[in-house]
Amino acid sequence: MEKKRLLLGITGGIAAYKVAELAHLLSQNAVNVQTVMTQSACQFIAPLTFQSLTGNPVFTDLWGTSHSYNMPHINLSREVDVVVIAPASADFIAKLAHGITDDLLSTLCLARNCPLLIAPAMNRQMWENPATQRNVKILRDDGIHIVGPVSGIQACGETGMGRMVEAVELAQTITAFWQSNRLLHNKNILITAGPTFEAIDTVRGLTNKSSGKMGYAIAQAAVESGAKVTLISGPTCLTPTAVEQFISVESAQEMLAAVQNHIAQTDIFISVAAVADYRAANISTQKIKKSDSNLTLELTPNPDILKIVSTTPNPPFCVGFAAETENLVENAQAKRRKKRLPLMVANWAQEAIGSDSNELILLDDKGEHVLPKAPKIEQARHLIKHISTFF
Ligand code: C5P
C-alpha cells in the first residue's frame, strides 16, 4: 500500500500533549509524519518527543541552515498529501485567515499546494470571541477543513467549547478525509468555468455575470479527490488551485477548441462555464463609432460545447450546470434530456451568480438530490463525492 504523507503542524496550546498520541497513532498506521512546531508549541512539548515518535527530524525554524532543504517553507508542503494543524491556536487561526507568514509553519501553510485540516483548541471565551469566529468563517470559505473543537472541561478550569478533539478521533477524521480524497484518484477531469467574452469590435463585447467561483471550487475539490484536473476558464478575477493544466480562453469558440484538444484523455467533463449563447455575426475590426441612430447587432448562435461532447460516440461522463430564473427543476431536466447527460446540476441563477454559497439540486436517473445552501467549496466536495458514485 502506498505510504501516506502528512505534515503535522503544532502551535502553542496545552492540547499539544494530545498530539504526541496523534503522531504515534498515525505513524503506527503507515503514515509518514513530518512535524513542524512553532516556538510557542516548543514551550509546551519538546521537539524530541515528535522526532522519537515519527522517526523524522522536527522543523521549528524558518531560517535554519542545518537541515537538507534549501527552502523548507516550500519543500516541506510539496512532499506531503495533507497538512494538519493540531492544536490550532486562536493566534494561528488569525494568521491563517489573514495570510500572515512570520514563522515556518504559517509560511508553509500559505505556500502549500495540498489540503489543510485544522483542529482548533483554546479557552471557550477565545473561541466564542467574534474575532475568532470571523477568522474561522474565513478559513471555512477558503476551503480549509475544521475539525472540532468540542465542549468540555478545559485546562484552565472553565467548561465550554474549545477543547481539541481527542487524538483517536482526529486520527479517524484524517483517515476518513483521506479516503474521501482518493475517490477520483488518477481520473482525468476537464472543467470549464467562468463566463465567455464575445467580441463585438476591438474593445467591446458581450459577456455575463458568472464569477467562475463554482467552477474553480469544483476544480479544487477534484484536485483534493486525487484527480488530474484541467481547468479551462473564461475571464475571471480568480486564481486557480494547483490544477495539472490551466487554460485561459475568452470566447465560446476558443473554449470549444480547448475542450476538443483535451477531450480524448478525459474521463469526466464538468461543464460549469456560463457560455454565451450568441456571438456577433461580424466582429468589427475598428471601434464602432457612436451615432444618434439605433444600432442593430446581428448575433449568431454559439456552439453548445457540452452538447457537442455529450453526443459524440463514447463520451466521457458529462456533468452540466443549469442556472435558471424560473421552473428550476423542469427546465434543468429538459436540458438534461436534450444534452443526454447522466448528471445535471440545477441552481437558481439569481442566488448562484457571483455569490460564495448556493443551493444545488443534482438531477440524475435516480431522481433529485438537494444540497442545501452552503459555501461553494463544500458543495463542490459533495458534487465530487456524488460523481464518484458513478465510477
Ligand atoms: O443550454 P444551457 O446553456 O442552459 O445549458 C447549460 C449547460 O450547458 C452548462 O453546463 C454550460 O456549461 C453548457 N453550455 C455549453 N455551451 C453553450 C451553452 C451552454 O457548454 N454554448
mmCIF file of C-alpha atoms and ligand atoms in Angstrom:
data_model
loop_
_atom_site.group_PDB
_atom_site.id
_atom_site.type_symbol
_atom_site.label_atom_id
_atom_site.label_comp_id
_atom_site.label_asym_id
_atom_site.label_seq_id
_atom_site.Cartn_x
_atom_site.Cartn_y
_atom_site.Cartn_z
ATOM 1 C CA MET A 1 0.000 0.000 0.000
ATOM 2 C CA GLU A 2 1.220 3.493 -0.846
ATOM 3 C CA LYS A 3 2.500 5.187 2.325
ATOM 4 C CA LYS A 4 0.572 8.355 3.113
ATOM 5 C CA ARG A 5 2.496 11.539 3.859
ATOM 6 C CA LEU A 6 1.264 14.086 6.355
ATOM 7 C CA LEU A 7 2.725 17.302 7.686
ATOM 8 C CA LEU A 8 1.790 17.772 11.321
ATOM 9 C CA GLY A 9 1.893 21.411 12.423
ATOM 10 C CA ILE A 10 1.822 22.065 16.155
ATOM 11 C CA THR A 11 1.071 25.504 17.590
ATOM 12 C CA GLY A 12 1.171 26.812 21.171
ATOM 13 C CA GLY A 13 -1.507 25.265 23.340
ATOM 14 C CA ILE A 14 -1.672 22.780 26.174
ATOM 15 C CA ALA A 15 -3.539 20.376 23.845
ATOM 16 C CA ALA A 16 -0.116 19.855 22.192
ATOM 17 C CA TYR A 17 0.376 16.984 24.636
ATOM 18 C CA LYS A 18 -2.511 15.093 22.966
ATOM 19 C CA VAL A 19 -0.802 15.486 19.609
ATOM 20 C CA ALA A 20 2.042 13.213 20.707
ATOM 21 C CA GLU A 21 -0.586 10.438 20.801
ATOM 22 C CA LEU A 22 -1.830 11.516 17.361
ATOM 23 C CA ALA A 23 1.709 11.352 15.918
ATOM 24 C CA HIS A 24 2.071 7.886 17.431
ATOM 25 C CA LEU A 25 -1.275 6.642 16.032
ATOM 26 C CA LEU A 26 -0.561 7.973 12.562
ATOM 27 C CA SER A 27 2.987 6.614 12.445
ATOM 28 C CA GLN A 28 1.685 3.190 13.528
ATOM 29 C CA ASN A 29 -0.813 3.311 10.650
ATOM 30 C CA ALA A 30 1.605 3.610 7.747
ATOM 31 C CA VAL A 31 1.610 7.400 7.682
ATOM 32 C CA ASN A 32 4.907 9.226 7.223
ATOM 33 C CA VAL A 33 4.590 12.172 9.611
ATOM 34 C CA GLN A 34 6.764 15.252 9.174
ATOM 35 C CA THR A 35 6.462 17.613 12.136
ATOM 36 C CA VAL A 36 6.769 21.398 12.175
ATOM 37 C CA MET A 37 6.420 23.222 15.521
ATOM 38 C CA THR A 38 6.038 26.899 16.330
ATOM 39 C CA GLN A 39 8.214 28.466 19.041
ATOM 40 C CA SER A 40 5.174 28.550 21.378
ATOM 41 C CA ALA A 41 4.495 24.851 20.766
ATOM 42 C CA CYS A 42 8.061 24.118 21.900
ATOM 43 C CA GLN A 43 7.178 25.761 25.236
ATOM 44 C CA PHE A 44 4.571 23.045 25.829
ATOM 45 C CA ILE A 45 6.258 19.935 24.460
ATOM 46 C CA ALA A 46 9.738 19.071 23.240
ATOM 47 C CA PRO A 47 10.510 18.558 19.533
ATOM 48 C CA LEU A 48 12.415 15.439 20.568
ATOM 49 C CA THR A 49 9.090 13.793 21.513
ATOM 50 C CA PHE A 50 7.901 14.035 17.903
ATOM 51 C CA GLN A 51 11.248 13.080 16.431
ATOM 52 C CA SER A 52 11.152 9.913 18.551
ATOM 53 C CA LEU A 53 7.530 9.092 17.695
ATOM 54 C CA THR A 54 7.711 9.761 13.948
ATOM 55 C CA GLY A 55 11.307 8.872 13.177
ATOM 56 C CA ASN A 56 11.696 12.159 11.293
ATOM 57 C CA PRO A 57 13.573 15.334 12.255
ATOM 58 C CA VAL A 58 11.345 18.133 13.555
ATOM 59 C CA PHE A 59 11.419 21.592 11.950
ATOM 60 C CA THR A 60 10.990 24.716 14.063
ATOM 61 C CA ASP A 61 12.851 27.464 12.264
ATOM 62 C CA LEU A 62 12.211 29.364 9.043
ATOM 63 C CA TRP A 63 15.822 30.480 8.871
ATOM 64 C CA GLY A 64 17.668 27.294 9.874
ATOM 65 C CA THR A 65 20.575 26.190 7.690
ATOM 66 C CA SER A 66 21.337 22.845 9.346
ATOM 67 C CA HIS A 67 18.645 20.827 7.518
ATOM 68 C CA SER A 68 18.831 19.465 3.971
ATOM 69 C CA TYR A 69 16.077 21.672 2.437
ATOM 70 C CA ASN A 70 17.137 24.898 0.811
ATOM 71 C CA MET A 71 13.615 26.315 1.237
ATOM 72 C CA PRO A 72 11.748 24.318 3.900
ATOM 73 C CA HIS A 73 8.624 26.525 3.699
ATOM 74 C CA ILE A 74 8.163 25.367 0.076
ATOM 75 C CA ASN A 75 9.793 21.921 0.040
ATOM 76 C CA LEU A 76 8.004 20.582 3.110
ATOM 77 C CA SER A 77 4.467 21.053 1.811
ATOM 78 C CA ARG A 78 5.368 19.743 -1.660
ATOM 79 C CA GLU A 79 6.287 16.384 -0.173
ATOM 80 C CA VAL A 80 3.031 15.688 1.669
ATOM 81 C CA ASP A 81 -0.596 14.912 0.779
ATOM 82 C CA VAL A 82 -2.157 16.935 3.569
ATOM 83 C CA VAL A 83 -1.197 19.477 6.252
ATOM 84 C CA VAL A 84 -2.836 19.022 9.671
ATOM 85 C CA ILE A 85 -2.523 21.736 12.331
ATOM 86 C CA ALA A 86 -3.215 20.421 15.851
ATOM 87 C CA PRO A 87 -3.723 22.176 18.109
ATOM 88 C CA ALA A 88 -4.548 25.288 16.091
ATOM 89 C CA SER A 89 -4.366 28.263 18.471
ATOM 90 C CA ALA A 90 -6.511 31.410 18.136
ATOM 91 C CA ASP A 91 -3.393 33.311 17.103
ATOM 92 C CA PHE A 92 -2.505 30.791 14.386
ATOM 93 C CA ILE A 93 -6.091 30.758 13.071
ATOM 94 C CA ALA A 94 -5.960 34.571 12.862
ATOM 95 C CA LYS A 95 -2.663 34.405 10.983
ATOM 96 C CA LEU A 96 -4.041 31.810 8.547
ATOM 97 C CA ALA A 97 -7.166 33.880 7.936
ATOM 98 C CA HIS A 98 -5.137 36.961 7.074
ATOM 99 C CA GLY A 99 -2.216 35.367 5.258
ATOM 100 C CA ILE A 100 0.366 36.408 7.854
ATOM 101 C CA THR A 101 3.601 34.457 7.498
ATOM 102 C CA ASP A 102 6.013 35.251 10.317
ATOM 103 C CA ASP A 103 7.288 31.748 11.046
ATOM 104 C CA LEU A 104 7.945 28.457 9.268
ATOM 105 C CA LEU A 105 4.508 26.904 9.890
ATOM 106 C CA SER A 106 2.421 29.908 8.816
ATOM 107 C CA THR A 107 4.651 30.423 5.768
ATOM 108 C CA LEU A 108 4.398 26.843 4.590
ATOM 109 C CA CYS A 109 0.613 26.911 5.068
ATOM 110 C CA LEU A 110 0.423 29.867 2.694
ATOM 111 C CA ALA A 111 2.820 28.202 0.241
ATOM 112 C CA ARG A 112 1.156 24.778 0.338
ATOM 113 C CA ASN A 113 -0.455 23.081 -2.659
ATOM 114 C CA CYS A 114 -2.401 20.445 -0.730
ATOM 115 C CA PRO A 115 -5.469 20.386 1.579
ATOM 116 C CA LEU A 116 -5.259 21.838 5.089
ATOM 117 C CA LEU A 117 -7.113 20.475 8.086
ATOM 118 C CA ILE A 118 -7.041 22.239 11.459
ATOM 119 C CA ALA A 119 -8.097 21.172 14.961
ATOM 120 C CA PRO A 120 -8.673 24.349 16.996
ATOM 121 C CA ALA A 121 -8.031 24.362 20.762
ATOM 122 C CA MET A 122 -8.401 27.338 23.073
ATOM 123 C CA ASN A 123 -10.247 28.794 26.037
ATOM 124 C CA ARG A 124 -14.028 28.971 25.478
ATOM 125 C CA GLN A 125 -14.092 32.812 25.549
ATOM 126 C CA MET A 126 -11.324 32.961 22.992
ATOM 127 C CA TRP A 127 -13.252 30.526 20.760
ATOM 128 C CA GLU A 128 -16.529 32.412 21.108
ATOM 129 C CA ASN A 129 -14.941 35.811 20.575
ATOM 130 C CA PRO A 130 -16.356 37.372 17.379
ATOM 131 C CA ALA A 131 -12.811 37.911 16.093
ATOM 132 C CA THR A 132 -12.078 34.172 16.245
ATOM 133 C CA GLN A 133 -15.477 33.298 14.774
ATOM 134 C CA ARG A 134 -14.877 35.737 11.912
ATOM 135 C CA ASN A 135 -11.487 34.160 11.254
ATOM 136 C CA VAL A 136 -12.910 30.634 11.359
ATOM 137 C CA LYS A 137 -15.546 31.629 8.813
ATOM 138 C CA ILE A 138 -12.833 32.991 6.527
ATOM 139 C CA LEU A 139 -10.961 29.690 6.779
ATOM 140 C CA ARG A 140 -14.135 27.682 6.036
ATOM 141 C CA ASP A 141 -14.846 29.837 2.995
ATOM 142 C CA ASP A 142 -11.235 29.332 1.894
ATOM 143 C CA GLY A 143 -11.880 25.581 1.854
ATOM 144 C CA ILE A 144 -9.884 24.745 4.979
ATOM 145 C CA HIS A 145 -11.309 21.783 6.908
ATOM 146 C CA ILE A 146 -12.044 22.483 10.554
ATOM 147 C CA VAL A 147 -12.302 19.572 12.983
ATOM 148 C CA GLY A 148 -13.890 20.478 16.331
ATOM 149 C CA PRO A 149 -13.421 21.955 18.827
ATOM 150 C CA VAL A 150 -15.646 20.130 21.298
ATOM 151 C CA SER A 151 -17.191 21.157 24.584
ATOM 152 C CA GLY A 152 -15.944 20.029 27.996
ATOM 153 C CA ILE A 153 -13.725 20.871 30.944
ATOM 154 C CA GLN A 154 -10.781 22.966 29.835
ATOM 155 C CA ALA A 155 -7.195 23.037 31.109
ATOM 156 C CA CYS A 156 -7.874 26.489 32.594
ATOM 157 C CA GLY A 157 -10.667 25.027 34.736
ATOM 158 C CA GLU A 158 -13.541 26.579 32.773
ATOM 159 C CA THR A 159 -16.124 24.457 30.984
ATOM 160 C CA GLY A 160 -17.266 25.140 27.434
ATOM 161 C CA MET A 161 -16.498 24.906 23.734
ATOM 162 C CA GLY A 162 -12.806 24.969 22.856
ATOM 163 C CA ARG A 163 -11.332 21.568 23.705
ATOM 164 C CA MET A 164 -9.383 19.945 20.898
ATOM 165 C CA VAL A 165 -10.935 16.701 19.633
ATOM 166 C CA GLU A 166 -9.248 13.622 21.094
ATOM 167 C CA ALA A 167 -6.254 12.155 19.239
ATOM 168 C CA VAL A 168 -8.077 8.933 18.293
ATOM 169 C CA GLU A 169 -10.994 10.870 16.841
ATOM 170 C CA LEU A 170 -8.653 13.180 14.966
ATOM 171 C CA ALA A 171 -6.756 10.202 13.514
ATOM 172 C CA GLN A 172 -10.092 8.715 12.365
ATOM 173 C CA THR A 173 -11.143 12.014 10.793
ATOM 174 C CA ILE A 174 -7.847 12.254 8.933
ATOM 175 C CA THR A 175 -8.259 8.689 7.642
ATOM 176 C CA ALA A 176 -11.861 9.394 6.507
ATOM 177 C CA PHE A 177 -10.723 12.620 4.877
ATOM 178 C CA TRP A 178 -8.030 10.683 3.080
ATOM 179 C CA GLN A 179 -10.382 8.021 1.847
ATOM 180 C CA SER A 180 -12.880 10.565 0.577
ATOM 181 C CA ASN A 181 -9.995 12.403 -1.014
ATOM 182 C CA ARG A 182 -8.900 9.469 -3.110
ATOM 183 C CA LEU A 183 -12.369 8.991 -4.621
ATOM 184 C CA LEU A 184 -11.356 10.021 -8.123
ATOM 185 C CA HIS A 185 -7.670 9.132 -7.869
ATOM 186 C CA ASN A 186 -5.924 9.466 -11.240
ATOM 187 C CA LYS A 187 -9.150 10.225 -13.129
ATOM 188 C CA ASN A 188 -8.740 12.899 -15.792
ATOM 189 C CA ILE A 189 -11.256 15.649 -15.161
ATOM 190 C CA LEU A 190 -11.881 18.515 -17.546
ATOM 191 C CA ILE A 191 -13.738 21.540 -16.162
ATOM 192 C CA THR A 192 -14.936 24.691 -17.882
ATOM 193 C CA ALA A 193 -15.571 27.729 -15.689
ATOM 194 C CA GLY A 194 -16.439 31.409 -15.749
ATOM 195 C CA PRO A 195 -18.151 33.439 -18.451
ATOM 196 C CA THR A 196 -17.147 33.792 -22.074
ATOM 197 C CA PHE A 197 -16.480 37.136 -23.738
ATOM 198 C CA GLU A 198 -17.755 37.562 -27.282
ATOM 199 C CA ALA A 199 -16.127 40.487 -29.053
ATOM 200 C CA ILE A 200 -18.284 42.993 -30.953
ATOM 201 C CA ASP A 201 -15.425 45.194 -32.032
ATOM 202 C CA THR A 202 -11.812 45.699 -30.982
ATOM 203 C CA VAL A 203 -12.719 46.918 -27.479
ATOM 204 C CA ARG A 204 -16.319 45.890 -26.752
ATOM 205 C CA GLY A 205 -18.033 42.609 -26.234
ATOM 206 C CA LEU A 206 -20.895 40.542 -24.835
ATOM 207 C CA THR A 207 -20.422 38.680 -21.582
ATOM 208 C CA ASN A 208 -22.347 37.675 -18.434
ATOM 209 C CA LYS A 209 -22.037 37.946 -14.657
ATOM 210 C CA SER A 210 -20.554 34.496 -13.973
ATOM 211 C CA SER A 211 -17.695 34.835 -11.441
ATOM 212 C CA GLY A 212 -16.170 31.389 -12.019
ATOM 213 C CA LYS A 213 -16.320 30.654 -8.270
ATOM 214 C CA MET A 214 -18.309 27.405 -8.618
ATOM 215 C CA GLY A 215 -16.102 26.013 -11.384
ATOM 216 C CA TYR A 216 -12.890 26.909 -9.530
ATOM 217 C CA ALA A 217 -14.269 25.352 -6.316
ATOM 218 C CA ILE A 218 -15.060 22.162 -8.247
ATOM 219 C CA ALA A 219 -11.524 22.195 -9.651
ATOM 220 C CA GLN A 220 -10.177 22.414 -6.092
ATOM 221 C CA ALA A 221 -12.435 19.600 -4.828
ATOM 222 C CA ALA A 222 -11.450 17.479 -7.830
ATOM 223 C CA VAL A 223 -7.733 18.036 -7.089
ATOM 224 C CA GLU A 224 -8.377 17.029 -3.471
ATOM 225 C CA SER A 225 -10.056 13.837 -4.712
ATOM 226 C CA GLY A 226 -6.796 12.792 -6.374
ATOM 227 C CA ALA A 227 -7.913 13.601 -9.924
ATOM 228 C CA LYS A 228 -5.763 15.133 -12.639
ATOM 229 C CA VAL A 229 -7.595 18.339 -13.395
ATOM 230 C CA THR A 230 -7.553 20.557 -16.463
ATOM 231 C CA LEU A 231 -9.373 23.838 -15.924
ATOM 232 C CA ILE A 232 -10.448 25.848 -18.961
ATOM 233 C CA SER A 233 -11.586 29.262 -17.847
ATOM 234 C CA GLY A 234 -13.159 32.304 -19.380
ATOM 235 C CA PRO A 235 -12.134 35.726 -17.996
ATOM 236 C CA THR A 236 -12.392 35.813 -14.160
ATOM 237 C CA CYS A 237 -10.593 37.523 -11.269
ATOM 238 C CA LEU A 238 -9.784 34.185 -9.602
ATOM 239 C CA THR A 239 -6.547 32.281 -9.132
ATOM 240 C CA PRO A 240 -6.874 28.536 -9.707
ATOM 241 C CA THR A 241 -5.632 25.973 -7.178
ATOM 242 C CA ALA A 242 -2.886 23.573 -8.139
ATOM 243 C CA VAL A 243 -4.504 22.012 -11.228
ATOM 244 C CA GLU A 244 -2.449 19.986 -13.721
ATOM 245 C CA GLN A 245 -3.254 22.405 -16.506
ATOM 246 C CA PHE A 246 -4.905 25.804 -16.599
ATOM 247 C CA ILE A 247 -6.067 27.190 -19.933
ATOM 248 C CA SER A 248 -7.327 30.720 -20.209
ATOM 249 C CA VAL A 249 -9.778 31.459 -23.025
ATOM 250 C CA GLU A 250 -12.038 34.317 -23.996
ATOM 251 C CA SER A 251 -14.784 33.288 -26.411
ATOM 252 C CA ALA A 252 -17.049 30.231 -26.664
ATOM 253 C CA GLN A 253 -15.277 29.176 -29.849
ATOM 254 C CA GLU A 254 -11.890 29.314 -28.081
ATOM 255 C CA MET A 255 -13.381 27.346 -25.200
ATOM 256 C CA LEU A 256 -14.721 24.717 -27.606
ATOM 257 C CA ALA A 257 -11.306 24.396 -29.275
ATOM 258 C CA ALA A 258 -9.583 23.966 -25.887
ATOM 259 C CA VAL A 259 -12.165 21.367 -24.817
ATOM 260 C CA GLN A 260 -11.767 19.452 -28.083
ATOM 261 C CA ASN A 261 -7.980 19.437 -27.618
ATOM 262 C CA HIS A 262 -8.345 17.688 -24.270
ATOM 263 C CA ILE A 263 -11.482 15.597 -24.536
ATOM 264 C CA ALA A 264 -9.823 12.399 -25.797
ATOM 265 C CA GLN A 265 -7.940 11.981 -22.489
ATOM 266 C CA THR A 266 -10.942 12.997 -20.339
ATOM 267 C CA ASP A 267 -12.854 10.627 -18.036
ATOM 268 C CA ILE A 268 -15.186 13.260 -16.590
ATOM 269 C CA PHE A 269 -16.255 16.524 -18.205
ATOM 270 C CA ILE A 270 -17.842 19.080 -15.859
ATOM 271 C CA SER A 271 -19.236 21.968 -17.832
ATOM 272 C CA VAL A 272 -19.707 24.777 -15.324
ATOM 273 C CA ALA A 273 -18.955 27.701 -17.644
ATOM 274 C CA ALA A 274 -21.700 30.174 -18.436
ATOM 275 C CA VAL A 275 -21.051 30.058 -22.168
ATOM 276 C CA ALA A 276 -22.594 32.904 -24.148
ATOM 277 C CA ASP A 277 -25.382 31.527 -26.314
ATOM 278 C CA TYR A 278 -24.712 34.057 -29.095
ATOM 279 C CA ARG A 279 -21.781 35.964 -30.578
ATOM 280 C CA ALA A 280 -21.579 38.834 -33.040
ATOM 281 C CA ALA A 281 -22.058 37.566 -36.591
ATOM 282 C CA ASN A 282 -19.368 40.014 -37.736
ATOM 283 C CA ILE A 283 -16.708 41.441 -35.441
ATOM 284 C CA SER A 284 -15.829 44.975 -36.460
ATOM 285 C CA THR A 285 -12.096 45.371 -36.976
ATOM 286 C CA GLN A 286 -12.392 49.035 -35.882
ATOM 287 C CA LYS A 287 -14.057 50.515 -32.822
ATOM 288 C CA ILE A 288 -17.702 51.049 -33.801
ATOM 289 C CA LYS A 289 -18.427 54.772 -33.980
ATOM 290 C CA LYS A 290 -21.169 56.340 -31.887
ATOM 291 C CA SER A 291 -24.141 57.819 -33.754
ATOM 292 C CA ASP A 292 -27.584 59.147 -32.832
ATOM 293 C CA SER A 293 -29.470 56.321 -34.562
ATOM 294 C CA ASN A 294 -30.234 52.836 -33.242
ATOM 295 C CA LEU A 295 -27.554 50.238 -33.682
ATOM 296 C CA THR A 296 -28.551 46.713 -34.668
ATOM 297 C CA LEU A 297 -26.160 43.884 -33.939
ATOM 298 C CA GLU A 298 -26.587 40.628 -35.767
ATOM 299 C CA LEU A 299 -25.962 37.688 -33.444
ATOM 300 C CA THR A 300 -25.300 34.127 -34.411
ATOM 301 C CA PRO A 301 -25.634 31.093 -32.099
ATOM 302 C CA ASN A 302 -22.509 29.782 -30.408
ATOM 303 C CA PRO A 303 -21.719 26.077 -30.473
ATOM 304 C CA ASP A 304 -23.133 24.190 -27.481
ATOM 305 C CA ILE A 305 -19.845 22.804 -26.146
ATOM 306 C CA LEU A 306 -21.417 20.412 -23.683
ATOM 307 C CA LYS A 307 -23.874 19.019 -26.219
ATOM 308 C CA ILE A 308 -21.117 18.521 -28.775
ATOM 309 C CA VAL A 309 -19.129 16.496 -26.215
ATOM 310 C CA SER A 310 -22.030 14.580 -24.682
ATOM 311 C CA THR A 311 -23.472 13.475 -28.022
ATOM 312 C CA THR A 312 -20.226 12.153 -29.520
ATOM 313 C CA PRO A 313 -19.765 8.355 -29.603
ATOM 314 C CA ASN A 314 -18.243 7.138 -26.280
ATOM 315 C CA PRO A 315 -18.400 10.464 -24.482
ATOM 316 C CA PRO A 316 -16.728 10.996 -21.107
ATOM 317 C CA PHE A 317 -19.030 11.136 -18.073
ATOM 318 C CA CYS A 318 -20.666 14.548 -18.632
ATOM 319 C CA VAL A 319 -21.992 16.875 -15.951
ATOM 320 C CA GLY A 320 -23.923 20.021 -16.885
ATOM 321 C CA PHE A 321 -24.974 23.066 -14.896
ATOM 322 C CA ALA A 322 -28.311 24.772 -15.398
ATOM 323 C CA ALA A 323 -28.752 28.240 -13.915
ATOM 324 C CA GLU A 324 -32.438 29.110 -14.146
ATOM 325 C CA THR A 325 -34.600 32.045 -13.146
ATOM 326 C CA GLU A 326 -37.901 30.076 -13.224
ATOM 327 C CA ASN A 327 -39.172 26.464 -13.152
ATOM 328 C CA LEU A 328 -35.738 25.320 -11.985
ATOM 329 C CA VAL A 329 -36.153 21.559 -11.927
ATOM 330 C CA GLU A 330 -38.377 21.290 -15.039
ATOM 331 C CA ASN A 331 -36.035 23.416 -17.133
ATOM 332 C CA ALA A 332 -32.932 21.652 -15.860
ATOM 333 C CA GLN A 333 -34.481 18.234 -16.522
ATOM 334 C CA ALA A 334 -35.366 19.291 -20.063
ATOM 335 C CA LYS A 335 -31.741 20.351 -20.651
ATOM 336 C CA ARG A 336 -30.501 17.106 -19.152
ATOM 337 C CA ARG A 337 -32.599 15.130 -21.646
ATOM 338 C CA LYS A 338 -31.673 17.358 -24.594
ATOM 339 C CA LYS A 339 -27.941 17.120 -23.855
ATOM 340 C CA ARG A 340 -28.203 13.432 -22.843
ATOM 341 C CA LEU A 341 -26.416 13.945 -19.539
ATOM 342 C CA PRO A 342 -26.119 11.375 -16.760
ATOM 343 C CA LEU A 343 -25.960 14.252 -14.266
ATOM 344 C CA MET A 344 -27.278 17.818 -14.337
ATOM 345 C CA VAL A 345 -26.759 20.328 -11.538
ATOM 346 C CA ALA A 346 -29.589 22.832 -11.153
ATOM 347 C CA ASN A 347 -29.277 26.139 -9.316
ATOM 348 C CA TRP A 348 -31.132 29.434 -9.162
ATOM 349 C CA ALA A 349 -29.274 31.988 -11.318
ATOM 350 C CA GLN A 350 -30.047 34.916 -9.021
ATOM 351 C CA GLU A 351 -28.693 33.010 -5.997
ATOM 352 C CA ALA A 352 -25.692 31.369 -7.639
ATOM 353 C CA ILE A 353 -24.104 34.049 -9.798
ATOM 354 C CA GLY A 354 -21.212 35.799 -8.060
ATOM 355 C CA SER A 355 -22.051 34.581 -4.547
ATOM 356 C CA ASP A 356 -19.869 32.453 -2.260
ATOM 357 C CA SER A 357 -22.586 29.960 -1.411
ATOM 358 C CA ASN A 358 -25.603 28.407 -3.134
ATOM 359 C CA GLU A 359 -28.128 25.567 -3.082
ATOM 360 C CA LEU A 360 -27.714 22.819 -5.655
ATOM 361 C CA ILE A 361 -30.123 20.187 -6.909
ATOM 362 C CA LEU A 362 -28.420 17.207 -8.527
ATOM 363 C CA LEU A 363 -30.577 15.505 -11.165
ATOM 364 C CA ASP A 364 -29.746 12.003 -12.335
ATOM 365 C CA ASP A 365 -31.549 8.782 -13.282
ATOM 366 C CA LYS A 366 -32.276 8.100 -9.604
ATOM 367 C CA GLY A 367 -34.057 11.412 -9.098
ATOM 368 C CA GLU A 368 -33.376 14.700 -7.283
ATOM 369 C CA HIS A 369 -30.689 15.187 -4.614
ATOM 370 C CA VAL A 370 -30.879 18.528 -2.835
ATOM 371 C CA LEU A 371 -27.682 20.023 -1.397
ATOM 372 C CA PRO A 372 -28.977 22.772 0.933
ATOM 373 C CA LYS A 373 -27.325 26.202 0.809
ATOM 374 C CA ALA A 374 -23.621 26.007 1.786
ATOM 375 C CA PRO A 375 -20.272 27.539 0.712
ATOM 376 C CA LYS A 376 -19.409 26.653 -2.877
ATOM 377 C CA ILE A 377 -16.316 24.691 -1.844
ATOM 378 C CA GLU A 378 -18.471 22.430 0.342
ATOM 379 C CA GLN A 379 -20.999 21.990 -2.475
ATOM 380 C CA ALA A 380 -18.124 21.187 -4.807
ATOM 381 C CA ARG A 381 -16.891 18.440 -2.462
ATOM 382 C CA HIS A 382 -20.416 16.964 -2.248
ATOM 383 C CA LEU A 383 -20.695 17.060 -6.023
ATOM 384 C CA ILE A 384 -17.343 15.294 -6.483
ATOM 385 C CA LYS A 385 -18.451 12.655 -3.979
ATOM 386 C CA HIS A 386 -21.724 12.206 -5.895
ATOM 387 C CA ILE A 387 -19.877 11.914 -9.215
ATOM 388 C CA SER A 388 -17.576 9.284 -7.700
ATOM 389 C CA THR A 389 -20.599 7.041 -7.039
ATOM 390 C CA PHE A 390 -20.944 6.585 -10.813
ATOM 391 C CA PHE A 391 -17.444 5.053 -11.020
HETATM 392 O O1 C5P B 1 -28.402 25.261 -22.526
HETATM 393 P P1 C5P B 1 -27.829 25.923 -21.351
HETATM 394 O O2 C5P B 1 -26.862 26.995 -21.702
HETATM 395 O O3 C5P B 1 -28.738 26.440 -20.339
HETATM 396 O O4 C5P B 1 -27.043 24.707 -20.623
HETATM 397 C C1 C5P B 1 -26.160 24.919 -19.592
HETATM 398 C C2 C5P B 1 -25.053 23.906 -19.659
HETATM 399 O O5 C5P B 1 -24.542 23.799 -20.988
HETATM 400 C C3 C5P B 1 -23.865 24.324 -18.814
HETATM 401 O O6 C5P B 1 -23.295 23.137 -18.315
HETATM 402 C C4 C5P B 1 -22.971 25.032 -19.807
HETATM 403 O O7 C5P B 1 -21.618 24.968 -19.409
HETATM 404 C C5 C5P B 1 -23.214 24.265 -21.090
HETATM 405 N N1 C5P B 1 -23.124 25.077 -22.305
HETATM 406 C C6 C5P B 1 -22.114 24.867 -23.227
HETATM 407 N N2 C5P B 1 -22.069 25.587 -24.375
HETATM 408 C C7 C5P B 1 -23.001 26.518 -24.645
HETATM 409 C C8 C5P B 1 -24.029 26.753 -23.731
HETATM 410 C C9 C5P B 1 -24.074 26.020 -22.576
HETATM 411 O O8 C5P B 1 -21.237 24.027 -22.959
HETATM 412 N N3 C5P B 1 -22.926 27.199 -25.762
#
